[in-house]
CSV table of C-alpha atoms and ligand atoms in Angstrom, one decimal:
chain,number,residue,atom,x,y,z
A,1,MET,CA,-21.1,37.2,19.4
A,2,LEU,CA,-22.0,37.8,15.7
A,3,LYS,CA,-18.3,38.1,14.9
A,4,ARG,CA,-17.5,34.9,16.7
A,5,ASN,CA,-20.2,33.1,14.9
A,6,GLY,CA,-18.9,34.4,11.6
A,7,ARG,CA,-15.4,33.1,12.4
A,8,LEU,CA,-16.8,29.7,13.4
A,9,MET,CA,-18.6,29.5,10.1
A,10,LEU,CA,-15.5,30.4,8.2
A,11,ALA,CA,-13.6,27.7,10.1
A,12,GLY,CA,-16.3,25.2,9.2
A,13,ALA,CA,-16.2,26.1,5.6
A,14,LEU,CA,-12.4,25.7,5.5
A,15,LEU,CA,-12.7,22.3,7.1
A,16,VAL,CA,-15.2,21.2,4.6
A,17,SER,CA,-13.2,22.4,1.6
A,18,SER,CA,-10.0,20.7,2.9
A,19,ALA,CA,-11.9,17.5,3.5
A,20,VAL,CA,-13.1,17.6,-0.1
A,21,GLN,CA,-9.5,18.3,-1.3
A,22,ALA,CA,-8.0,15.5,0.8
A,23,GLN,CA,-10.2,13.0,-1.1
A,24,GLY,CA,-8.8,13.7,-4.5
A,25,VAL,CA,-10.7,13.7,-7.8
A,26,ALA,CA,-10.5,10.3,-9.6
A,27,ALA,CA,-11.3,11.9,-13.0
A,28,ASP,CA,-8.3,14.2,-12.7
A,29,GLY,CA,-6.2,11.3,-11.4
A,30,GLN,CA,-6.9,9.4,-14.6
A,31,GLN,CA,-5.0,12.1,-16.4
A,32,VAL,CA,-2.0,11.7,-14.1
A,33,ALA,CA,-2.1,7.9,-14.6
A,34,MET,CA,-1.9,8.4,-18.3
A,35,GLN,CA,0.6,11.3,-18.4
A,36,GLY,CA,2.7,10.8,-15.3
A,37,ASP,CA,4.4,13.7,-13.4
A,38,GLY,CA,5.8,15.4,-16.5
A,39,SER,CA,9.3,14.2,-16.0
A,40,GLY,CA,9.0,10.4,-15.4
A,41,ALA,CA,7.2,7.6,-17.1
A,42,PRO,CA,3.4,7.5,-16.9
A,43,CYS,CA,2.0,5.3,-14.1
A,44,MET,CA,0.1,3.2,-16.5
A,45,ALA,CA,3.3,2.0,-18.2
A,46,CYS,CA,4.0,-0.1,-15.1
A,47,HIS,CA,0.9,-0.2,-12.9
A,48,GLY,CA,-1.6,-0.3,-15.9
A,49,MET,CA,-4.6,2.0,-16.3
A,50,ASP,CA,-6.6,-0.6,-14.3
A,51,GLY,CA,-4.0,-0.6,-11.5
A,52,ALA,CA,-3.5,-4.4,-11.8
A,53,GLY,CA,0.3,-4.2,-11.7
A,54,ASN,CA,2.5,-7.1,-12.8
A,55,ASN,CA,3.7,-10.0,-10.7
A,56,ALA,CA,6.7,-11.0,-12.8
A,57,ALA,CA,8.0,-7.4,-13.1
A,58,GLY,CA,7.4,-6.6,-9.4
A,59,PHE,CA,5.0,-3.8,-10.1
A,60,PRO,CA,2.4,-3.7,-7.2
A,61,ARG,CA,-1.3,-3.8,-7.7
A,62,LEU,CA,-2.8,-0.4,-6.8
A,63,ALA,CA,-6.4,-1.1,-7.7
A,64,GLY,CA,-8.6,-1.1,-4.6
A,65,LEU,CA,-5.9,0.0,-2.1
A,66,ASP,CA,-6.9,2.7,0.4
A,67,ALA,CA,-6.4,6.1,-1.2
A,68,ALA,CA,-4.8,7.7,1.8
A,69,TYR,CA,-2.3,4.8,2.0
A,70,ILE,CA,-1.4,5.2,-1.7
A,71,ALA,CA,-0.9,9.0,-1.2
A,72,LYS,CA,1.3,8.4,1.9
A,73,GLN,CA,3.5,6.0,-0.1
A,74,ILE,CA,4.1,8.6,-2.9
A,75,ARG,CA,5.1,11.2,-0.3
A,76,ASP,CA,7.4,8.6,1.4
A,77,TYR,CA,9.3,8.0,-1.9
A,78,ASN,CA,9.8,11.7,-2.2
A,79,ALA,CA,10.8,12.1,1.4
A,80,GLY,CA,13.3,9.2,1.0
A,81,THR,CA,11.9,7.0,3.8
A,82,ARG,CA,11.1,4.5,1.1
A,83,VAL,CA,13.8,4.1,-1.5
A,84,SER,CA,13.2,2.8,-5.1
A,85,GLY,CA,15.2,4.0,-8.0
A,86,VAL,CA,12.5,2.7,-10.3
A,87,MET,CA,9.5,4.5,-8.7
A,88,GLN,CA,10.8,7.7,-7.2
A,89,PRO,CA,11.7,9.5,-10.5
A,90,ASN,CA,8.1,9.0,-11.7
A,91,VAL,CA,6.4,10.9,-8.8
A,92,ASP,CA,8.9,13.5,-7.7
A,93,ASN,CA,7.2,16.2,-9.8
A,94,LEU,CA,3.6,15.6,-8.7
A,95,THR,CA,1.8,18.4,-6.8
A,96,GLU,CA,0.0,17.5,-3.6
A,97,GLN,CA,-3.3,17.7,-5.5
A,98,GLN,CA,-2.1,15.4,-8.2
A,99,ILE,CA,-1.0,12.9,-5.5
A,100,LEU,CA,-4.5,13.0,-4.0
A,101,ASP,CA,-6.1,12.7,-7.4
A,102,VAL,CA,-4.1,9.8,-8.8
A,103,SER,CA,-4.5,8.0,-5.4
A,104,ALA,CA,-8.3,8.4,-5.6
A,105,TYR,CA,-8.2,7.1,-9.2
A,106,TYR,CA,-6.3,3.9,-8.4
A,107,ALA,CA,-8.2,3.3,-5.2
A,108,ALA,CA,-11.5,3.3,-7.2
A,109,GLN,CA,-10.4,0.7,-9.8
A,110,PRO,CA,-12.0,-2.7,-9.4
A,111,VAL,CA,-9.8,-5.3,-7.9
A,112,PRO,CA,-8.6,-8.0,-10.3
A,113,LYS,CA,-9.2,-11.7,-9.8
A,114,ALA,CA,-6.4,-13.3,-7.7
A,115,GLN,CA,-4.2,-16.0,-9.3
A,116,THR,CA,-4.9,-19.1,-7.2
A,117,GLY,CA,-3.0,-22.3,-7.1
A,118,GLY,CA,0.6,-23.2,-6.1
A,119,ASP,CA,2.5,-25.6,-3.8
A,120,ALA,CA,-0.1,-26.7,-1.2
A,121,GLU,CA,2.5,-27.2,1.5
A,122,LEU,CA,4.0,-23.8,1.1
A,123,LEU,CA,0.5,-22.2,1.0
A,124,ALA,CA,-0.4,-24.0,4.2
A,125,LEU,CA,2.7,-22.7,6.0
A,126,GLY,CA,1.9,-19.2,4.7
A,127,GLU,CA,-1.7,-19.4,5.9
A,128,LYS,CA,-0.6,-20.4,9.4
A,129,LEU,CA,1.8,-17.4,9.6
A,130,ALA,CA,-0.8,-15.0,8.2
A,131,LYS,CA,-3.6,-16.1,10.5
A,132,ARG,CA,-1.8,-17.3,13.7
A,133,GLY,CA,1.8,-16.1,13.5
A,134,ASP,CA,4.9,-17.9,14.8
A,135,TRP,CA,5.1,-17.3,18.5
A,136,ASP,CA,8.2,-19.4,19.0
A,137,ASN,CA,10.0,-16.7,17.0
A,138,TYR,CA,7.9,-13.7,18.3
A,139,ILE,CA,6.2,-13.2,15.0
A,140,PRO,CA,2.5,-12.0,15.4
A,141,ALA,CA,-0.1,-13.0,12.9
A,142,CYS,CA,-0.1,-10.7,9.9
A,143,GLU,CA,-3.9,-10.4,10.4
A,144,SER,CA,-3.4,-8.8,13.8
A,145,CYS,CA,-2.4,-5.6,12.1
A,146,HIS,CA,-3.6,-6.1,8.5
A,147,GLY,CA,-7.1,-7.1,9.5
A,148,PRO,CA,-9.3,-10.1,8.9
A,149,ASP,CA,-8.1,-12.1,5.9
A,150,ASN,CA,-5.4,-9.4,5.6
A,151,GLN,CA,-7.8,-7.2,3.7
A,152,GLY,CA,-6.3,-4.0,5.3
A,153,VAL,CA,-7.5,-1.6,7.9
A,154,GLY,CA,-7.8,2.1,7.0
A,155,ALA,CA,-4.9,4.2,5.7
A,156,SER,CA,-2.3,2.7,8.1
A,157,PHE,CA,-2.4,-1.0,7.4
A,158,PRO,CA,-2.6,-1.9,3.7
A,159,GLY,CA,-4.5,-4.8,2.3
A,160,LEU,CA,-2.1,-7.7,1.5
A,161,ALA,CA,-4.7,-10.2,0.1
A,162,GLY,CA,-4.3,-10.4,-3.6
A,163,GLN,CA,-1.2,-8.3,-3.8
A,164,HIS,CA,1.5,-9.8,-6.1
A,165,GLY,CA,3.7,-12.4,-4.3
A,166,ASN,CA,6.9,-11.2,-5.9
A,167,TYR,CA,6.2,-7.6,-4.7
A,168,ILE,CA,5.4,-8.8,-1.2
A,169,LYS,CA,8.7,-10.7,-1.0
A,170,GLN,CA,10.5,-7.6,-2.4
A,171,GLN,CA,9.0,-5.4,0.3
A,172,LEU,CA,9.7,-7.8,3.2
A,173,ASN,CA,13.3,-7.8,2.0
A,174,ALA,CA,13.3,-3.9,1.7
A,175,TRP,CA,12.4,-3.7,5.4
A,176,ARG,CA,15.1,-6.1,6.3
A,177,SER,CA,17.7,-4.1,4.4
A,178,GLY,CA,16.4,-0.7,5.5
A,179,ALA,CA,15.5,0.5,2.0
A,180,ARG,CA,12.0,0.9,3.3
A,181,HIS,CA,11.7,2.5,6.8
A,182,ASN,CA,8.5,4.4,6.5
A,183,ASP,CA,6.5,2.3,9.0
A,184,PRO,CA,5.2,4.1,12.1
A,185,ASN,CA,7.0,2.9,15.2
A,186,GLN,CA,8.9,0.3,13.0
A,187,LEU,CA,5.8,-1.9,13.3
A,188,MET,CA,6.7,-3.7,10.1
A,189,THR,CA,10.5,-3.8,10.4
A,190,GLY,CA,10.2,-5.7,13.7
A,191,VAL,CA,8.1,-8.4,11.9
A,192,ALA,CA,10.2,-8.6,8.7
A,193,GLU,CA,13.5,-9.0,10.6
A,194,ARG,CA,12.3,-12.1,12.3
A,195,LEU,CA,11.0,-13.9,9.2
A,196,SER,CA,13.0,-16.8,7.7
A,197,GLU,CA,13.6,-17.0,3.9
A,198,GLN,CA,11.1,-19.9,3.8
A,199,GLN,CA,8.5,-18.0,5.8
A,200,ILE,CA,8.8,-15.0,3.3
A,201,GLU,CA,8.3,-17.4,0.4
A,202,ALA,CA,5.4,-19.0,2.0
A,203,VAL,CA,3.5,-16.0,3.2
A,204,ALA,CA,4.0,-14.1,-0.1
A,205,ALA,CA,2.6,-17.1,-2.0
A,206,TYR,CA,-0.3,-17.4,0.3
A,207,LEU,CA,-1.3,-13.7,0.4
A,208,GLY,CA,-0.9,-13.5,-3.4
A,209,SER,CA,-3.4,-16.3,-3.8
A,210,ARG,CA,-6.1,-14.6,-1.7
A,211,GLN,CA,-8.9,-12.6,-3.4
A,212,ALA,CA,-8.7,-8.9,-2.5
A,213,VAL,CA,-11.7,-6.9,-1.4
A,214,ALA,CA,-11.5,-3.2,-2.3
A,215,ALA,CA,-10.8,-0.8,0.6
A,216,GLU,CA,-13.8,1.3,1.6
A,217,GLY,CA,-14.5,3.9,-1.1
A,218,GLY,CA,-13.2,1.5,-3.8
A,219,GLN,CA,-15.2,-0.9,-5.9
B,1,HEC,C1,8.8,2.4,-14.4
B,1,HEC,C2,7.8,1.7,-13.7
B,1,HEC,C3,6.9,2.5,-12.8
B,1,HEC,C4,6.2,3.7,-13.1
B,1,HEC,C5,6.2,4.5,-14.4
B,1,HEC,C6,5.5,4.0,-11.9
B,1,HEC,N1,5.7,3.1,-10.9
B,1,HEC,FE1,4.9,3.0,-9.1
B,1,HEC,N2,6.0,1.4,-8.6
B,1,HEC,C7,6.9,0.8,-9.4
B,1,HEC,C8,7.6,-0.2,-8.7
B,1,HEC,C9,8.7,-1.1,-9.2
B,1,HEC,C10,7.2,-0.1,-7.3
B,1,HEC,C11,7.7,-0.9,-6.1
B,1,HEC,C12,8.9,-0.1,-5.6
B,1,HEC,C13,9.4,-0.5,-4.3
B,1,HEC,O1,10.1,-1.5,-4.1
B,1,HEC,O2,9.1,0.3,-3.3
B,1,HEC,C14,6.1,0.9,-7.3
B,1,HEC,C15,5.4,1.2,-6.2
B,1,HEC,C16,4.4,2.1,-6.2
B,1,HEC,C17,3.5,2.4,-5.1
B,1,HEC,C18,3.5,1.7,-3.7
B,1,HEC,C19,2.4,0.7,-3.6
B,1,HEC,C20,2.2,0.0,-2.3
B,1,HEC,O3,1.5,-0.9,-2.3
B,1,HEC,O4,2.8,0.5,-1.3
B,1,HEC,C21,2.7,3.4,-5.4
B,1,HEC,C22,1.6,4.0,-4.6
B,1,HEC,C23,3.0,3.8,-6.8
B,1,HEC,N3,4.0,3.0,-7.2
B,1,HEC,C24,2.3,4.7,-7.5
B,1,HEC,C25,2.7,5.2,-8.8
B,1,HEC,C26,2.2,6.3,-9.5
B,1,HEC,C27,1.0,7.2,-8.9
B,1,HEC,C28,2.8,6.5,-10.7
B,1,HEC,C29,2.7,7.6,-11.7
B,1,HEC,C30,2.7,8.9,-11.3
B,1,HEC,C31,3.8,5.4,-10.7
B,1,HEC,N4,3.7,4.6,-9.6
B,1,HEC,C32,4.7,5.1,-11.8
B,1,HEC,C33,7.0,1.0,-10.8
B,1,HEC,C34,6.5,2.1,-11.4
B,2,HEC,C1,2.5,-4.8,14.3
B,2,HEC,C2,1.7,-4.5,13.1
B,2,HEC,C3,2.0,-5.3,11.9
B,2,HEC,C4,2.1,-6.7,11.7
B,2,HEC,C5,1.9,-7.8,12.8
B,2,HEC,C6,2.4,-6.9,10.3
B,2,HEC,N1,2.5,-5.8,9.6
B,2,HEC,FE1,2.8,-5.6,7.7
B,2,HEC,N2,2.7,-3.5,7.8
B,2,HEC,C7,2.4,-2.8,9.0
B,2,HEC,C8,2.3,-1.4,8.7
B,2,HEC,C9,2.1,-0.3,9.6
B,2,HEC,C10,2.5,-1.3,7.3
B,2,HEC,C11,2.5,0.0,6.4
B,2,HEC,C12,3.7,0.8,6.6
B,2,HEC,C13,3.7,2.1,5.7
B,2,HEC,O1,3.1,3.1,6.2
B,2,HEC,O2,4.1,2.0,4.6
B,2,HEC,C14,2.8,-2.6,6.7
B,2,HEC,C15,3.0,-2.9,5.4
B,2,HEC,C16,3.2,-4.2,4.9
B,2,HEC,C17,3.5,-4.5,3.5
B,2,HEC,C18,3.6,-3.5,2.4
B,2,HEC,C19,2.4,-3.6,1.5
B,2,HEC,C20,2.5,-2.7,0.3
B,2,HEC,O3,1.5,-2.5,-0.3
B,2,HEC,O4,3.6,-2.1,0.1
B,2,HEC,C21,3.7,-5.9,3.5
B,2,HEC,C22,4.1,-6.7,2.2
B,2,HEC,C23,3.5,-6.4,4.8
B,2,HEC,N3,3.2,-5.4,5.7
B,2,HEC,C24,3.6,-7.8,5.1
B,2,HEC,C25,3.3,-8.3,6.4
B,2,HEC,C26,3.3,-9.7,6.6
B,2,HEC,C27,3.7,-10.8,5.6
B,2,HEC,C28,3.1,-9.9,8.0
B,2,HEC,C29,3.0,-11.1,8.8
B,2,HEC,C30,4.1,-12.0,8.8
B,2,HEC,C31,2.8,-8.5,8.5
B,2,HEC,N4,3.0,-7.6,7.5
B,2,HEC,C32,2.5,-8.2,9.8
B,2,HEC,C33,2.2,-3.4,10.2
B,2,HEC,C34,2.3,-4.7,10.5
């Protein structure tokens, strides 16, 4: 009995330590953001130290995204289920701990102010798609997976509100072309395939104009 208890306590201790590890350490992640993976360019060169990214260049905002979602994407680049010649060389030398740390760092950065404004008609079309979908073409509302106001749900459904419009467009096209096929059960591929060019323009503009709220654990 004593022995059994001892083993249980050990199992408990291991669980606690792996949970701590799985969270990453933002302070160590800052180092990774500044120095990169040792063979590629530092993250900050494209995503910024603040994780704001850059709309014109197509660099996504990382600030305030869910840490576990960020970590999954880095692993997906390395596994080849998400293909980007620009991104992959910068993360292929990271250790698992560095992946967790840099993800924790960017998740904790305050979300920047969204850039509002744009073509009112286009934004209205995008809002309709985001909130109600387009059932004539079997397209569900983005909100039905990405959560209220598309602020994201946990690690699986990233926040889209306040993500850069050009990056959103680029990703919708990546699912259509197959360059990105890292979505569980092809949940996102099925949606992207049915969107028209105009719907992609509209929903990217609308989502980009929304103010993001940081995922839980962020600021
Ligand atoms: C040379 C520029 C560049 C550098 C350096 C860079 N990235 Fe990226 N990053 C990009 C681009 C471009 C994309 C979008 C690629 C695509 O289409 O998938 C991206 C995408 C990402 C994504 C996916 C975001 C999302 O919302 O799914 C993550 C996470 C990420 N980068 C993390 C990092 C980290 C961590 C580092 C440093 C270790 C880094 N990046 C270095 C350009 C860069
Ligand atoms: C059936 C569920 C579902 C619906 C509906 C859905 N998505 Fe997604 N979407 C996902 C999943 C799951 C992912 C994350 C895949 C992964 O693990 O990388 C995702 C990721 C994305 C991303 C990538 C974000 C990033 O940071 O790289 C974009 C952009 C996106 N979705 C846009 C949309 C838009 C626009 C709509 C509405 C027209 C929509 N989604 C509707 C499931 C869905």
